[in-house]
Coordinates of C-alpha atoms in Angstrom, one line a residue:
M136 CA -2.7 7.1 31.7
A137 CA -0.8 6.6 34.9
T138 CA -1.9 10.0 36.1
E139 CA -5.5 9.1 35.4
E140 CA -5.2 6.0 37.4
V141 CA -3.7 8.0 40.4
N142 CA -6.6 10.5 40.2
K143 CA -9.2 7.8 40.2
P144 CA -11.0 7.4 43.6
P145 CA -10.3 4.0 45.3
S146 CA -14.0 3.2 45.4
L147 CA -14.3 3.1 41.6
P148 CA -13.8 -0.4 40.2
S149 CA -11.7 -1.1 37.1
Y150 CA -13.1 -0.1 33.7
P151 CA -13.6 -3.6 32.4
Q152 CA -15.6 -4.3 35.6
L153 CA -17.6 -1.1 35.2
I154 CA -18.4 -2.0 31.6
M155 CA -19.5 -5.5 32.5
N156 CA -21.7 -4.2 35.3
A157 CA -23.3 -1.6 33.0
I158 CA -24.1 -4.2 30.3
E159 CA -25.6 -6.6 32.9
A160 CA -27.7 -3.8 34.5
L161 CA -29.0 -2.5 31.2
N162 CA -29.9 -6.0 30.2
D163 CA -30.8 -5.3 26.6
K164 CA -31.2 -8.4 24.4
N165 CA -29.6 -6.6 21.4
G166 CA -26.7 -5.3 23.5
S167 CA -25.9 -1.8 24.7
N168 CA -24.2 1.0 22.8
K169 CA -21.3 3.1 24.0
T170 CA -23.4 6.1 25.0
S171 CA -25.9 4.0 27.1
I172 CA -22.9 2.3 28.8
S173 CA -21.3 5.7 29.5
K174 CA -24.6 7.3 30.8
Y175 CA -25.1 4.3 33.1
I176 CA -21.6 4.5 34.5
E177 CA -21.9 8.3 35.0
S178 CA -25.2 8.0 36.8
K179 CA -24.0 5.2 39.1
Y180 CA -20.5 6.5 39.9
G181 CA -20.6 10.3 40.0
D182 CA -17.0 11.5 40.0
L183 CA -15.2 10.0 37.0
P184 CA -11.8 10.8 35.7
A185 CA -11.4 13.6 33.2
G186 CA -10.7 11.4 30.2
H187 CA -13.7 9.1 30.9
T188 CA -14.9 8.8 27.3
T189 CA -11.4 8.1 26.0
L190 CA -10.8 5.5 28.7
L191 CA -14.2 3.9 28.0
S192 CA -13.5 3.7 24.3
H193 CA -10.1 2.2 24.9
H194 CA -11.3 -0.5 27.3
L195 CA -14.3 -1.3 25.1
N196 CA -12.0 -1.8 22.1
R197 CA -9.6 -3.9 24.1
M198 CA -12.4 -6.1 25.5
K199 CA -13.7 -6.5 22.0
Q200 CA -10.2 -7.6 20.8
T201 CA -9.7 -10.1 23.6
G202 CA -13.2 -11.6 23.1
E203 CA -14.8 -10.6 26.4
L204 CA -17.3 -8.5 24.5
V205 CA -19.0 -9.1 21.1
F206 CA -19.6 -6.0 18.9
L207 CA -22.7 -6.4 16.7
K208 CA -24.7 -3.6 15.0
N209 CA -22.9 -0.9 17.0
N210 CA -23.9 -2.6 20.3
Y211 CA -21.7 -4.4 22.8
M212 CA -22.9 -7.7 24.3
K213 CA -21.3 -10.2 26.6
A214 CA -19.6 -13.0 24.8
D215 CA -21.3 -16.4 24.9
P216 CA -19.2 -18.7 27.1
N217 CA -20.1 -21.7 24.9
A218 CA -19.2 -20.0 21.6
P219 CA -16.3 -21.5 19.8
P220 CA -13.0 -19.5 19.8
K221 CA -12.8 -16.9 17.0
R222 CA -10.9 -18.1 13.9
G223 CA -7.7 -16.3 13.1
R224 CA -6.9 -14.6 9.8
G225 CA -5.9 -16.5 6.7
R226 CA -6.0 -20.1 5.7
P227 CA -5.7 -22.6 8.5
P228 CA -2.6 -24.9 8.2
K229 CA -3.1 -28.4 6.8
P230 CA -3.2 -31.2 9.3
K231 CA 0.1 -33.1 9.4
V232 CA -0.2 -36.8 8.5
P233 CA 1.6 -39.0 11.1
L234 CA 4.5 -41.1 9.6
P235 CA 4.3 -44.9 9.8
P236 CA 6.6 -46.3 12.5
G237 CA 10.1 -47.3 11.4
V238 CA 10.5 -44.4 8.9
V239 CA 13.5 -42.3 9.7
L240 CA 13.4 -38.6 8.6
T241 CA 16.6 -37.3 7.0
P242 CA 17.6 -33.9 8.2
A243 CA 16.6 -31.0 5.9
R244 CA 19.3 -29.6 3.6
P245 CA 20.6 -26.3 4.9
R246 CA 20.1 -23.1 2.9
G247 CA 22.8 -21.7 0.6
R248 CA 25.7 -23.1 -1.3
P249 CA 27.4 -26.0 0.4
P250 CA 31.0 -25.3 1.5
K251 CA 33.9 -26.5 -0.7
D252 CA 35.7 -29.7 0.4
P253 CA 39.2 -28.7 1.5
N254 CA 40.6 -32.2 0.7
A255 CA 39.3 -32.2 -2.9
P256 CA 42.0 -32.2 -5.6
I257 CA 42.4 -28.8 -7.4
T258 CA 41.5 -29.2 -11.0
S259 CA 42.2 -26.3 -13.4
S260 CA 39.5 -26.4 -16.1
K261 CA 40.5 -24.6 -19.3
P262 CA 37.9 -23.3 -21.8
G263 CA 37.3 -25.5 -24.8
T264 CA 38.6 -22.9 -27.3
G265 CA 42.1 -21.6 -27.5
K266 CA 41.0 -18.0 -27.3
P267 CA 41.7 -16.0 -24.1
R268 CA 38.8 -14.6 -22.1
G269 CA 37.7 -11.1 -22.4
R270 CA 38.0 -8.3 -24.9
P271 CA 40.9 -8.6 -27.4
R272 CA 43.8 -6.2 -27.2
K273 CA 44.1 -3.2 -29.5
M274 CA 46.2 -3.7 -32.6
A275 CA 49.8 -2.5 -32.3
R276 CA 50.7 0.6 -34.3
P277 CA 53.1 0.1 -37.2
E278 CA 56.7 1.1 -36.6
G279 CA 57.0 3.2 -39.7
G280 CA 56.0 6.9 -39.7
I281 CA 52.3 7.6 -39.8
T282 CA 51.2 9.7 -42.7
G283 CA 48.1 11.8 -42.6
N284 CA 45.7 12.2 -39.7
S285 CA 45.9 9.5 -37.0
T286 CA 42.1 9.6 -36.5
L287 CA 41.5 8.8 -40.1
M288 CA 43.8 5.8 -40.0
S289 CA 42.4 4.3 -36.8
T290 CA 38.7 4.3 -37.7
G291 CA 38.8 2.5 -41.0
S292 CA 36.3 4.8 -42.8
G293 CA 37.3 8.1 -44.3
R294 CA 35.5 10.1 -41.6
P295 CA 36.8 10.9 -38.1
R296 CA 34.8 10.1 -35.0
G297 CA 32.2 12.4 -33.5
R298 CA 30.4 15.5 -34.8
P299 CA 32.3 17.4 -37.5
P300 CA 33.5 20.8 -36.5
K301 CA 31.4 23.8 -37.5
V302 CA 32.6 25.5 -40.6
K303 CA 33.4 29.2 -39.9
T304 CA 32.1 31.4 -42.6
S305 CA 34.3 34.5 -43.3
P306 CA 32.3 37.6 -44.1
L307 CA 32.6 38.5 -47.7
T308 CA 34.2 41.8 -48.3
E309 CA 33.1 43.9 -51.2
V310 CA 35.9 44.6 -53.6
S311 CA 35.5 47.8 -55.5
V312 CA 36.5 47.4 -59.1
G313 CA 37.7 50.6 -60.6
H314 CA 36.5 51.6 -64.1

């Protein structure tokens, strides 16, 4: 955009001024559309920058956003100076009720957990039951010799953990019986 501003002849007014002049000169009660504004500017000021249509669109949108122009039915009109300001998005905030005199506001409580008092006595609270916390320890193995499979002993049922091993079938060999 800076190069377009440099290439612009000094006699050419700013784009917002050009747009306002065009709308005033066209003087249509329903407003003027973008093409009529562009044609008026091109006829009045012959040598325009290369990106004239882009610049015109940009400035029309910006003037519409700021409230200098009103966009209605694809036409741009000058904003009414007596019109109330445009309402913002969302629900407006509730009006604050003034406090009666003599009432003192307490400061709001800060977010988060309050810090611990360093001067407070340390109290060790023990759980109500005599059991220790967490998972109980595994049972100790008996000192005597272990007979049989250790996996059978530890599980409690007669079957070891996991999938049973695949039984290997030995191919049957034919035995010839002599007569």
